[in-house]
Amino acid sequence: MSYASEQRARQREQTRYALTREGRRLFAAQGYTAVGLAEIVRAAGVTKGALYHHFEGKADLFRAVLEEVQQEVADRVAAAADAESDPWTQLTTGCRMFLTATTDPAVQRIMLVDGPAVLGWETWRAFDEAGAARHLAEALTALADAGVIAPQPVAPLAHLLSGAMNEAALWLAASGTAEDLNDTWTALSRLLDSLRVQ
């Protein structure tokens, strides 16, 4: 690759980064509907043409931002779970980290409030299933195989737990107190404990 080609590639990467960074900041602060394209490109220091070179429009930029936020949450959950050696503790630690990560107002706004509204429920669910729900199903399968939880169909159980955690995260977004996070974790941990083989 020539020097000029490398420079253009680097500039394209910087432009895309600036657009997603500023889009994320604005979407988190104001919400998707309140942010216009002109405001995003002005904040990123680029033209509308540059935005359209990288994205089909505002919804496509939002999709990229949502993917980034969901990946960051998934990485936090995985890191917390992977720090544990016991499979049950990995599951519970990962679930707790998910609830904790989603108390961030920017995450709540982008991932839980605007995500389903902007992309549609089916697309948002596909994003969720590709990330968090898949890891949850893998963890539950391993626990069932090890006899920690009773053998059962994992797919519906993973969907039930994922739905419960997403709903809890939405409720926490509306309540917004540290005490509510602790109470929610207490309730979820009791629910999880009921799955264990005694």
mmCIF file with all atom_site columns, C-alpha atoms in Angstrom:
data_model
loop_
_atom_site.group_PDB
_atom_site.id
_atom_site.type_symbol
_atom_site.label_atom_id
_atom_site.label_alt_id
_atom_site.label_comp_id
_atom_site.label_asym_id
_atom_site.label_entity_id
_atom_site.label_seq_id
_atom_site.pdbx_PDB_ins_code
_atom_site.Cartn_x
_atom_site.Cartn_y
_atom_site.Cartn_z
_atom_site.occupancy
_atom_site.B_iso_or_equiv
_atom_site.pdbx_formal_charge
_atom_site.auth_seq_id
_atom_site.auth_comp_id
_atom_site.auth_asym_id
_atom_site.auth_atom_id
_atom_site.pdbx_PDB_model_num
ATOM 1   C CA . MET A 1 1   ? 0.000   0.000   0.000  1.00 0.00 ? 1   MET A CA 1
ATOM 2   C CA . SER A 1 2   ? 1.374   3.397   -0.950 1.00 0.00 ? 2   SER A CA 1
ATOM 3   C CA . TYR A 1 3   ? 1.882   6.225   1.520  1.00 0.00 ? 3   TYR A CA 1
ATOM 4   C CA . ALA A 1 4   ? -1.014  8.174   -0.043 1.00 0.00 ? 4   ALA A CA 1
ATOM 5   C CA . SER A 1 5   ? -3.301  5.130   0.254  1.00 0.00 ? 5   SER A CA 1
ATOM 6   C CA . GLU A 1 6   ? -2.298  4.667   3.886  1.00 0.00 ? 6   GLU A CA 1
ATOM 7   C CA . GLN A 1 7   ? -3.041  8.327   4.589  1.00 0.00 ? 7   GLN A CA 1
ATOM 8   C CA . ARG A 1 8   ? -6.506  8.078   2.973  1.00 0.00 ? 8   ARG A CA 1
ATOM 9   C CA . ALA A 1 9   ? -7.274  4.909   4.913  1.00 0.00 ? 9   ALA A CA 1
ATOM 10  C CA . ARG A 1 10  ? -6.178  6.544   8.164  1.00 0.00 ? 10  ARG A CA 1
ATOM 11  C CA . GLN A 1 11  ? -8.274  9.628   7.395  1.00 0.00 ? 11  GLN A CA 1
ATOM 12  C CA . ARG A 1 12  ? -11.343 7.465   6.648  1.00 0.00 ? 12  ARG A CA 1
ATOM 13  C CA . GLU A 1 13  ? -10.835 5.643   9.931  1.00 0.00 ? 13  GLU A CA 1
ATOM 14  C CA . GLN A 1 14  ? -10.475 8.932   11.839 1.00 0.00 ? 14  GLN A CA 1
ATOM 15  C CA . THR A 1 15  ? -13.622 10.315  10.205 1.00 0.00 ? 15  THR A CA 1
ATOM 16  C CA . ARG A 1 16  ? -15.651 7.227   11.088 1.00 0.00 ? 16  ARG A CA 1
ATOM 17  C CA . TYR A 1 17  ? -14.304 7.322   14.641 1.00 0.00 ? 17  TYR A CA 1
ATOM 18  C CA . ALA A 1 18  ? -15.201 11.025  15.004 1.00 0.00 ? 18  ALA A CA 1
ATOM 19  C CA . LEU A 1 19  ? -18.725 10.395  13.731 1.00 0.00 ? 19  LEU A CA 1
ATOM 20  C CA . THR A 1 20  ? -19.379 7.460   16.047 1.00 0.00 ? 20  THR A CA 1
ATOM 21  C CA . ARG A 1 21  ? -17.775 9.237   19.021 1.00 0.00 ? 21  ARG A CA 1
ATOM 22  C CA . GLU A 1 22  ? -19.843 12.395  18.569 1.00 0.00 ? 22  GLU A CA 1
ATOM 23  C CA . GLY A 1 23  ? -22.964 10.485  17.600 1.00 0.00 ? 23  GLY A CA 1
ATOM 24  C CA . ARG A 1 24  ? -22.636 8.423   20.749 1.00 0.00 ? 24  ARG A CA 1
ATOM 25  C CA . ARG A 1 25  ? -22.107 11.485  22.928 1.00 0.00 ? 25  ARG A CA 1
ATOM 26  C CA . LEU A 1 26  ? -25.097 13.302  21.442 1.00 0.00 ? 26  LEU A CA 1
ATOM 27  C CA . PHE A 1 27  ? -27.430 10.288  21.390 1.00 0.00 ? 27  PHE A CA 1
ATOM 28  C CA . ALA A 1 28  ? -26.594 9.565   25.032 1.00 0.00 ? 28  ALA A CA 1
ATOM 29  C CA . ALA A 1 29  ? -27.115 13.159  26.144 1.00 0.00 ? 29  ALA A CA 1
ATOM 30  C CA . GLN A 1 30  ? -30.195 14.102  24.119 1.00 0.00 ? 30  GLN A CA 1
ATOM 31  C CA . GLY A 1 31  ? -31.732 10.915  22.772 1.00 0.00 ? 31  GLY A CA 1
ATOM 32  C CA . TYR A 1 32  ? -31.917 9.800   19.166 1.00 0.00 ? 32  TYR A CA 1
ATOM 33  C CA . THR A 1 33  ? -34.920 11.864  18.069 1.00 0.00 ? 33  THR A CA 1
ATOM 34  C CA . ALA A 1 34  ? -33.544 15.149  19.441 1.00 0.00 ? 34  ALA A CA 1
ATOM 35  C CA . VAL A 1 35  ? -30.255 14.901  17.515 1.00 0.00 ? 35  VAL A CA 1
ATOM 36  C CA . GLY A 1 36  ? -30.022 16.079  13.914 1.00 0.00 ? 36  GLY A CA 1
ATOM 37  C CA . LEU A 1 37  ? -27.459 15.126  11.304 1.00 0.00 ? 37  LEU A CA 1
ATOM 38  C CA . ALA A 1 38  ? -26.239 18.717  11.068 1.00 0.00 ? 38  ALA A CA 1
ATOM 39  C CA . GLU A 1 39  ? -25.429 18.684  14.784 1.00 0.00 ? 39  GLU A CA 1
ATOM 40  C CA . ILE A 1 40  ? -23.523 15.389  14.489 1.00 0.00 ? 40  ILE A CA 1
ATOM 41  C CA . VAL A 1 41  ? -21.374 16.445  11.537 1.00 0.00 ? 41  VAL A CA 1
ATOM 42  C CA . ARG A 1 42  ? -20.684 19.837  13.107 1.00 0.00 ? 42  ARG A CA 1
ATOM 43  C CA . ALA A 1 43  ? -19.558 18.187  16.355 1.00 0.00 ? 43  ALA A CA 1
ATOM 44  C CA . ALA A 1 44  ? -17.413 15.684  14.429 1.00 0.00 ? 44  ALA A CA 1
ATOM 45  C CA . GLY A 1 45  ? -15.900 18.439  12.276 1.00 0.00 ? 45  GLY A CA 1
ATOM 46  C CA . VAL A 1 46  ? -16.849 16.748  8.999  1.00 0.00 ? 46  VAL A CA 1
ATOM 47  C CA . THR A 1 47  ? -19.307 17.299  6.152  1.00 0.00 ? 47  THR A CA 1
ATOM 48  C CA . LYS A 1 48  ? -22.628 15.547  5.581  1.00 0.00 ? 48  LYS A CA 1
ATOM 49  C CA . GLY A 1 49  ? -21.013 13.980  2.544  1.00 0.00 ? 49  GLY A CA 1
ATOM 50  C CA . ALA A 1 50  ? -18.404 12.392  4.816  1.00 0.00 ? 50  ALA A CA 1
ATOM 51  C CA . LEU A 1 51  ? -21.170 11.000  7.020  1.00 0.00 ? 51  LEU A CA 1
ATOM 52  C CA . TYR A 1 52  ? -22.950 9.529   4.002  1.00 0.00 ? 52  TYR A CA 1
ATOM 53  C CA . HIS A 1 53  ? -19.666 8.012   2.827  1.00 0.00 ? 53  HIS A CA 1
ATOM 54  C CA . HIS A 1 54  ? -19.573 5.914   6.007  1.00 0.00 ? 54  HIS A CA 1
ATOM 55  C CA . PHE A 1 55  ? -23.237 5.547   6.927  1.00 0.00 ? 55  PHE A CA 1
ATOM 56  C CA . GLU A 1 56  ? -26.572 5.443   5.081  1.00 0.00 ? 56  GLU A CA 1
ATOM 57  C CA . GLY A 1 57  ? -27.965 8.041   7.475  1.00 0.00 ? 57  GLY A CA 1
ATOM 58  C CA . LYS A 1 58  ? -28.648 8.769   11.124 1.00 0.00 ? 58  LYS A CA 1
ATOM 59  C CA . ALA A 1 59  ? -30.222 5.373   11.836 1.00 0.00 ? 59  ALA A CA 1
ATOM 60  C CA . ASP A 1 60  ? -27.206 3.571   10.374 1.00 0.00 ? 60  ASP A CA 1
ATOM 61  C CA . LEU A 1 61  ? -24.868 5.686   12.515 1.00 0.00 ? 61  LEU A CA 1
ATOM 62  C CA . PHE A 1 62  ? -27.008 4.887   15.541 1.00 0.00 ? 62  PHE A CA 1
ATOM 63  C CA . ARG A 1 63  ? -26.765 1.178   14.712 1.00 0.00 ? 63  ARG A CA 1
ATOM 64  C CA . ALA A 1 64  ? -22.946 1.457   14.746 1.00 0.00 ? 64  ALA A CA 1
ATOM 65  C CA . VAL A 1 65  ? -23.085 3.279   18.087 1.00 0.00 ? 65  VAL A CA 1
ATOM 66  C CA . LEU A 1 66  ? -25.447 0.665   19.540 1.00 0.00 ? 66  LEU A CA 1
ATOM 67  C CA . GLU A 1 67  ? -23.177 -2.157  18.384 1.00 0.00 ? 67  GLU A CA 1
ATOM 68  C CA . GLU A 1 68  ? -20.252 -0.418  20.084 1.00 0.00 ? 68  GLU A CA 1
ATOM 69  C CA . VAL A 1 69  ? -22.157 0.066   23.356 1.00 0.00 ? 69  VAL A CA 1
ATOM 70  C CA . GLN A 1 70  ? -23.461 -3.507  23.379 1.00 0.00 ? 70  GLN A CA 1
ATOM 71  C CA . GLN A 1 71  ? -19.970 -4.847  22.702 1.00 0.00 ? 71  GLN A CA 1
ATOM 72  C CA . GLU A 1 72  ? -18.543 -2.803  25.583 1.00 0.00 ? 72  GLU A CA 1
ATOM 73  C CA . VAL A 1 73  ? -21.208 -4.127  27.958 1.00 0.00 ? 73  VAL A CA 1
ATOM 74  C CA . ALA A 1 74  ? -20.599 -7.683  26.715 1.00 0.00 ? 74  ALA A CA 1
ATOM 75  C CA . ASP A 1 75  ? -16.848 -7.242  27.232 1.00 0.00 ? 75  ASP A CA 1
ATOM 76  C CA . ARG A 1 76  ? -17.399 -6.025  30.801 1.00 0.00 ? 76  ARG A CA 1
ATOM 77  C CA . VAL A 1 77  ? -19.686 -8.973  31.534 1.00 0.00 ? 77  VAL A CA 1
ATOM 78  C CA . ALA A 1 78  ? -17.243 -11.471 30.009 1.00 0.00 ? 78  ALA A CA 1
ATOM 79  C CA . ALA A 1 79  ? -14.255 -9.983  31.854 1.00 0.00 ? 79  ALA A CA 1
ATOM 80  C CA . ALA A 1 80  ? -16.064 -10.137 35.186 1.00 0.00 ? 80  ALA A CA 1
ATOM 81  C CA . ALA A 1 81  ? -17.242 -13.710 34.587 1.00 0.00 ? 81  ALA A CA 1
ATOM 82  C CA . ASP A 1 82  ? -13.867 -14.893 33.281 1.00 0.00 ? 82  ASP A CA 1
ATOM 83  C CA . ALA A 1 83  ? -12.170 -13.631 36.443 1.00 0.00 ? 83  ALA A CA 1
ATOM 84  C CA . GLU A 1 84  ? -13.990 -16.395 38.325 1.00 0.00 ? 84  GLU A CA 1
ATOM 85  C CA . SER A 1 85  ? -13.049 -20.076 38.159 1.00 0.00 ? 85  SER A CA 1
ATOM 86  C CA . ASP A 1 86  ? -16.301 -21.668 39.350 1.00 0.00 ? 86  ASP A CA 1
ATOM 87  C CA . PRO A 1 87  ? -18.929 -21.922 36.564 1.00 0.00 ? 87  PRO A CA 1
ATOM 88  C CA . TRP A 1 88  ? -21.815 -20.958 38.869 1.00 0.00 ? 88  TRP A CA 1
ATOM 89  C CA . THR A 1 89  ? -19.933 -17.925 40.156 1.00 0.00 ? 89  THR A CA 1
ATOM 90  C CA . GLN A 1 90  ? -19.111 -17.007 36.551 1.00 0.00 ? 90  GLN A CA 1
ATOM 91  C CA . LEU A 1 91  ? -22.841 -16.970 35.734 1.00 0.00 ? 91  LEU A CA 1
ATOM 92  C CA . THR A 1 92  ? -23.873 -14.934 38.758 1.00 0.00 ? 92  THR A CA 1
ATOM 93  C CA . THR A 1 93  ? -20.952 -12.514 38.435 1.00 0.00 ? 93  THR A CA 1
ATOM 94  C CA . GLY A 1 94  ? -21.733 -11.975 34.758 1.00 0.00 ? 94  GLY A CA 1
ATOM 95  C CA . CYS A 1 95  ? -25.416 -11.333 35.503 1.00 0.00 ? 95  CYS A CA 1
ATOM 96  C CA . ARG A 1 96  ? -24.547 -8.872  38.238 1.00 0.00 ? 96  ARG A CA 1
ATOM 97  C CA . MET A 1 97  ? -22.084 -7.051  35.975 1.00 0.00 ? 97  MET A CA 1
ATOM 98  C CA . PHE A 1 98  ? -24.770 -6.764  33.290 1.00 0.00 ? 98  PHE A CA 1
ATOM 99  C CA . LEU A 1 99  ? -27.120 -5.057  35.745 1.00 0.00 ? 99  LEU A CA 1
ATOM 100 C CA . THR A 1 100 ? -24.336 -2.804  37.003 1.00 0.00 ? 100 THR A CA 1
ATOM 101 C CA . ALA A 1 101 ? -23.172 -1.849  33.479 1.00 0.00 ? 101 ALA A CA 1
ATOM 102 C CA . THR A 1 102 ? -26.690 -0.944  32.427 1.00 0.00 ? 102 THR A CA 1
ATOM 103 C CA . THR A 1 103 ? -27.071 1.568   35.256 1.00 0.00 ? 103 THR A CA 1
ATOM 104 C CA . ASP A 1 104 ? -24.889 3.945   33.235 1.00 0.00 ? 104 ASP A CA 1
ATOM 105 C CA . PRO A 1 105 ? -27.349 6.544   31.867 1.00 0.00 ? 105 PRO A CA 1
ATOM 106 C CA . ALA A 1 106 ? -25.631 6.593   28.450 1.00 0.00 ? 106 ALA A CA 1
ATOM 107 C CA . VAL A 1 107 ? -25.919 2.811   28.170 1.00 0.00 ? 107 VAL A CA 1
ATOM 108 C CA . GLN A 1 108 ? -29.546 2.940   29.277 1.00 0.00 ? 108 GLN A CA 1
ATOM 109 C CA . ARG A 1 109 ? -30.469 5.593   26.737 1.00 0.00 ? 109 ARG A CA 1
ATOM 110 C CA . ILE A 1 110 ? -28.680 4.031   23.767 1.00 0.00 ? 110 ILE A CA 1
ATOM 111 C CA . MET A 1 111 ? -29.051 0.318   24.450 1.00 0.00 ? 111 MET A CA 1
ATOM 112 C CA . LEU A 1 112 ? -32.337 -0.008  26.299 1.00 0.00 ? 112 LEU A CA 1
ATOM 113 C CA . VAL A 1 113 ? -34.497 2.998   25.426 1.00 0.00 ? 113 VAL A CA 1
ATOM 114 C CA . ASP A 1 114 ? -33.559 4.164   21.935 1.00 0.00 ? 114 ASP A CA 1
ATOM 115 C CA . GLY A 1 115 ? -32.193 0.856   20.622 1.00 0.00 ? 115 GLY A CA 1
ATOM 116 C CA . PRO A 1 116 ? -35.531 -0.949  20.314 1.00 0.00 ? 116 PRO A CA 1
ATOM 117 C CA . ALA A 1 117 ? -37.348 2.242   19.285 1.00 0.00 ? 117 ALA A CA 1
ATOM 118 C CA . VAL A 1 118 ? -34.919 3.192   16.501 1.00 0.00 ? 118 VAL A CA 1
ATOM 119 C CA . LEU A 1 119 ? -34.039 -0.205  15.075 1.00 0.00 ? 119 LEU A CA 1
ATOM 120 C CA . GLY A 1 120 ? -37.293 -1.997  15.802 1.00 0.00 ? 120 GLY A CA 1
ATOM 121 C CA . TRP A 1 121 ? -37.909 -4.750  18.287 1.00 0.00 ? 121 TRP A CA 1
ATOM 122 C CA . GLU A 1 122 ? -36.856 -7.639  16.014 1.00 0.00 ? 122 GLU A CA 1
ATOM 123 C CA . THR A 1 123 ? -33.536 -6.069  14.999 1.00 0.00 ? 123 THR A CA 1
ATOM 124 C CA . TRP A 1 124 ? -32.771 -5.045  18.581 1.00 0.00 ? 124 TRP A CA 1
ATOM 125 C CA . ARG A 1 125 ? -33.527 -8.588  19.792 1.00 0.00 ? 125 ARG A CA 1
ATOM 126 C CA . ALA A 1 126 ? -31.239 -10.018 17.112 1.00 0.00 ? 126 ALA A CA 1
ATOM 127 C CA . PHE A 1 127 ? -28.433 -7.769  18.415 1.00 0.00 ? 127 PHE A CA 1
ATOM 128 C CA . ASP A 1 128 ? -29.137 -8.913  21.969 1.00 0.00 ? 128 ASP A CA 1
ATOM 129 C CA . GLU A 1 129 ? -29.219 -12.581 20.988 1.00 0.00 ? 129 GLU A CA 1
ATOM 130 C CA . ALA A 1 130 ? -25.972 -12.318 19.034 1.00 0.00 ? 130 ALA A CA 1
ATOM 131 C CA . GLY A 1 131 ? -24.196 -11.041 22.123 1.00 0.00 ? 131 GLY A CA 1
ATOM 132 C CA . ALA A 1 132 ? -25.433 -11.411 25.665 1.00 0.00 ? 132 ALA A CA 1
ATOM 133 C CA . ALA A 1 133 ? -28.125 -14.035 25.098 1.00 0.00 ? 133 ALA A CA 1
ATOM 134 C CA . ARG A 1 134 ? -25.707 -16.353 23.285 1.00 0.00 ? 134 ARG A CA 1
ATOM 135 C CA . HIS A 1 135 ? -23.183 -16.176 26.145 1.00 0.00 ? 135 HIS A CA 1
ATOM 136 C CA . LEU A 1 136 ? -25.947 -16.746 28.686 1.00 0.00 ? 136 LEU A CA 1
ATOM 137 C CA . ALA A 1 137 ? -27.137 -19.834 26.785 1.00 0.00 ? 137 ALA A CA 1
ATOM 138 C CA . GLU A 1 138 ? -23.580 -21.195 26.653 1.00 0.00 ? 138 GLU A CA 1
ATOM 139 C CA . ALA A 1 139 ? -23.156 -20.706 30.407 1.00 0.00 ? 139 ALA A CA 1
ATOM 140 C CA . LEU A 1 140 ? -26.487 -22.373 31.171 1.00 0.00 ? 140 LEU A CA 1
ATOM 141 C CA . THR A 1 141 ? -25.657 -25.304 28.894 1.00 0.00 ? 141 THR A CA 1
ATOM 142 C CA . ALA A 1 142 ? -22.356 -25.837 30.688 1.00 0.00 ? 142 ALA A CA 1
ATOM 143 C CA . LEU A 1 143 ? -24.094 -25.695 34.074 1.00 0.00 ? 143 LEU A CA 1
ATOM 144 C CA . ALA A 1 144 ? -26.770 -28.189 32.976 1.00 0.00 ? 144 ALA A CA 1
ATOM 145 C CA . ASP A 1 145 ? -24.094 -30.520 31.554 1.00 0.00 ? 145 ASP A CA 1
ATOM 146 C CA . ALA A 1 146 ? -22.203 -30.335 34.854 1.00 0.00 ? 146 ALA A CA 1
ATOM 147 C CA . GLY A 1 147 ? -25.350 -31.088 36.866 1.00 0.00 ? 147 GLY A CA 1
ATOM 148 C CA . VAL A 1 148 ? -25.295 -27.713 38.643 1.00 0.00 ? 148 VAL A CA 1
ATOM 149 C CA . ILE A 1 149 ? -28.756 -26.928 37.302 1.00 0.00 ? 149 ILE A CA 1
ATOM 150 C CA . ALA A 1 150 ? -31.403 -29.479 36.348 1.00 0.00 ? 150 ALA A CA 1
ATOM 151 C CA . PRO A 1 151 ? -31.320 -30.735 32.761 1.00 0.00 ? 151 PRO A CA 1
ATOM 152 C CA . GLN A 1 152 ? -33.826 -28.699 30.772 1.00 0.00 ? 152 GLN A CA 1
ATOM 153 C CA . PRO A 1 153 ? -34.256 -26.952 27.446 1.00 0.00 ? 153 PRO A CA 1
ATOM 154 C CA . VAL A 1 154 ? -31.711 -24.131 27.618 1.00 0.00 ? 154 VAL A CA 1
ATOM 155 C CA . ALA A 1 155 ? -33.090 -21.865 24.870 1.00 0.00 ? 155 ALA A CA 1
ATOM 156 C CA . PRO A 1 156 ? -36.316 -20.896 26.689 1.00 0.00 ? 156 PRO A CA 1
ATOM 157 C CA . LEU A 1 157 ? -34.481 -20.568 30.001 1.00 0.00 ? 157 LEU A CA 1
ATOM 158 C CA . ALA A 1 158 ? -31.876 -18.257 28.452 1.00 0.00 ? 158 ALA A CA 1
ATOM 159 C CA . HIS A 1 159 ? -34.641 -16.128 26.895 1.00 0.00 ? 159 HIS A CA 1
ATOM 160 C CA . LEU A 1 160 ? -36.511 -15.928 30.213 1.00 0.00 ? 160 LEU A CA 1
ATOM 161 C CA . LEU A 1 161 ? -33.408 -14.864 32.132 1.00 0.00 ? 161 LEU A CA 1
ATOM 162 C CA . SER A 1 162 ? -32.300 -12.443 29.416 1.00 0.00 ? 162 SER A CA 1
ATOM 163 C CA . GLY A 1 163 ? -35.768 -10.888 29.341 1.00 0.00 ? 163 GLY A CA 1
ATOM 164 C CA . ALA A 1 164 ? -35.830 -10.621 33.129 1.00 0.00 ? 164 ALA A CA 1
ATOM 165 C CA . MET A 1 165 ? -32.451 -8.876  33.174 1.00 0.00 ? 165 MET A CA 1
ATOM 166 C CA . ASN A 1 166 ? -33.361 -6.506  30.337 1.00 0.00 ? 166 ASN A CA 1
ATOM 167 C CA . GLU A 1 167 ? -36.620 -5.632  32.086 1.00 0.00 ? 167 GLU A CA 1
ATOM 168 C CA . ALA A 1 168 ? -34.771 -5.143  35.384 1.00 0.00 ? 168 ALA A CA 1
ATOM 169 C CA . ALA A 1 169 ? -32.298 -2.844  33.609 1.00 0.00 ? 169 ALA A CA 1
ATOM 170 C CA . LEU A 1 170 ? -35.184 -0.788  32.178 1.00 0.00 ? 170 LEU A CA 1
ATOM 171 C CA . TRP A 1 171 ? -36.761 -0.555  35.622 1.00 0.00 ? 171 TRP A CA 1
ATOM 172 C CA . LEU A 1 172 ? -33.448 0.558   37.101 1.00 0.00 ? 172 LEU A CA 1
ATOM 173 C CA . ALA A 1 173 ? -33.175 3.209   34.389 1.00 0.00 ? 173 ALA A CA 1
ATOM 174 C CA . ALA A 1 174 ? -36.467 4.665   35.585 1.00 0.00 ? 174 ALA A CA 1
ATOM 175 C CA . SER A 1 175 ? -35.733 4.368   39.321 1.00 0.00 ? 175 SER A CA 1
ATOM 176 C CA . GLY A 1 176 ? -32.090 5.385   39.340 1.00 0.00 ? 176 GLY A CA 1
ATOM 177 C CA . THR A 1 177 ? -30.999 4.673   42.908 1.00 0.00 ? 177 THR A CA 1
ATOM 178 C CA . ALA A 1 178 ? -28.123 2.518   44.181 1.00 0.00 ? 178 ALA A CA 1
ATOM 179 C CA . GLU A 1 179 ? -30.489 0.882   46.665 1.00 0.00 ? 179 GLU A CA 1
ATOM 180 C CA . ASP A 1 180 ? -32.693 -0.281  43.788 1.00 0.00 ? 180 ASP A CA 1
ATOM 181 C CA . LEU A 1 181 ? -29.681 -1.912  42.118 1.00 0.00 ? 181 LEU A CA 1
ATOM 182 C CA . ASN A 1 182 ? -28.950 -3.847  45.307 1.00 0.00 ? 182 ASN A CA 1
ATOM 183 C CA . ASP A 1 183 ? -32.605 -4.865  45.681 1.00 0.00 ? 183 ASP A CA 1
ATOM 184 C CA . THR A 1 184 ? -32.749 -5.939  42.040 1.00 0.00 ? 184 THR A CA 1
ATOM 185 C CA . TRP A 1 185 ? -29.618 -8.029  42.434 1.00 0.00 ? 185 TRP A CA 1
ATOM 186 C CA . THR A 1 186 ? -31.053 -9.665  45.561 1.00 0.00 ? 186 THR A CA 1
ATOM 187 C CA . ALA A 1 187 ? -34.204 -10.623 43.659 1.00 0.00 ? 187 ALA A CA 1
ATOM 188 C CA . LEU A 1 188 ? -32.265 -11.864 40.621 1.00 0.00 ? 188 LEU A CA 1
ATOM 189 C CA . SER A 1 189 ? -29.825 -13.890 42.716 1.00 0.00 ? 189 SER A CA 1
ATOM 190 C CA . ARG A 1 190 ? -32.767 -15.636 44.428 1.00 0.00 ? 190 ARG A CA 1
ATOM 191 C CA . LEU A 1 191 ? -34.224 -16.397 41.016 1.00 0.00 ? 191 LEU A CA 1
ATOM 192 C CA . LEU A 1 192 ? -30.900 -17.808 39.834 1.00 0.00 ? 192 LEU A CA 1
ATOM 193 C CA . ASP A 1 193 ? -30.423 -19.822 43.044 1.00 0.00 ? 193 ASP A CA 1
ATOM 194 C CA . SER A 1 194 ? -33.780 -21.518 42.435 1.00 0.00 ? 194 SER A CA 1
ATOM 195 C CA . LEU A 1 195 ? -32.268 -23.106 39.319 1.00 0.00 ? 195 LEU A CA 1
ATOM 196 C CA . ARG A 1 196 ? -29.541 -24.918 41.246 1.00 0.00 ? 196 ARG A CA 1
ATOM 197 C CA . VAL A 1 197 ? -29.852 -28.617 41.993 1.00 0.00 ? 197 VAL A CA 1
ATOM 198 C CA . GLN A 1 198 ? -30.009 -28.944 45.761 1.00 0.00 ? 198 GLN A CA 1
#
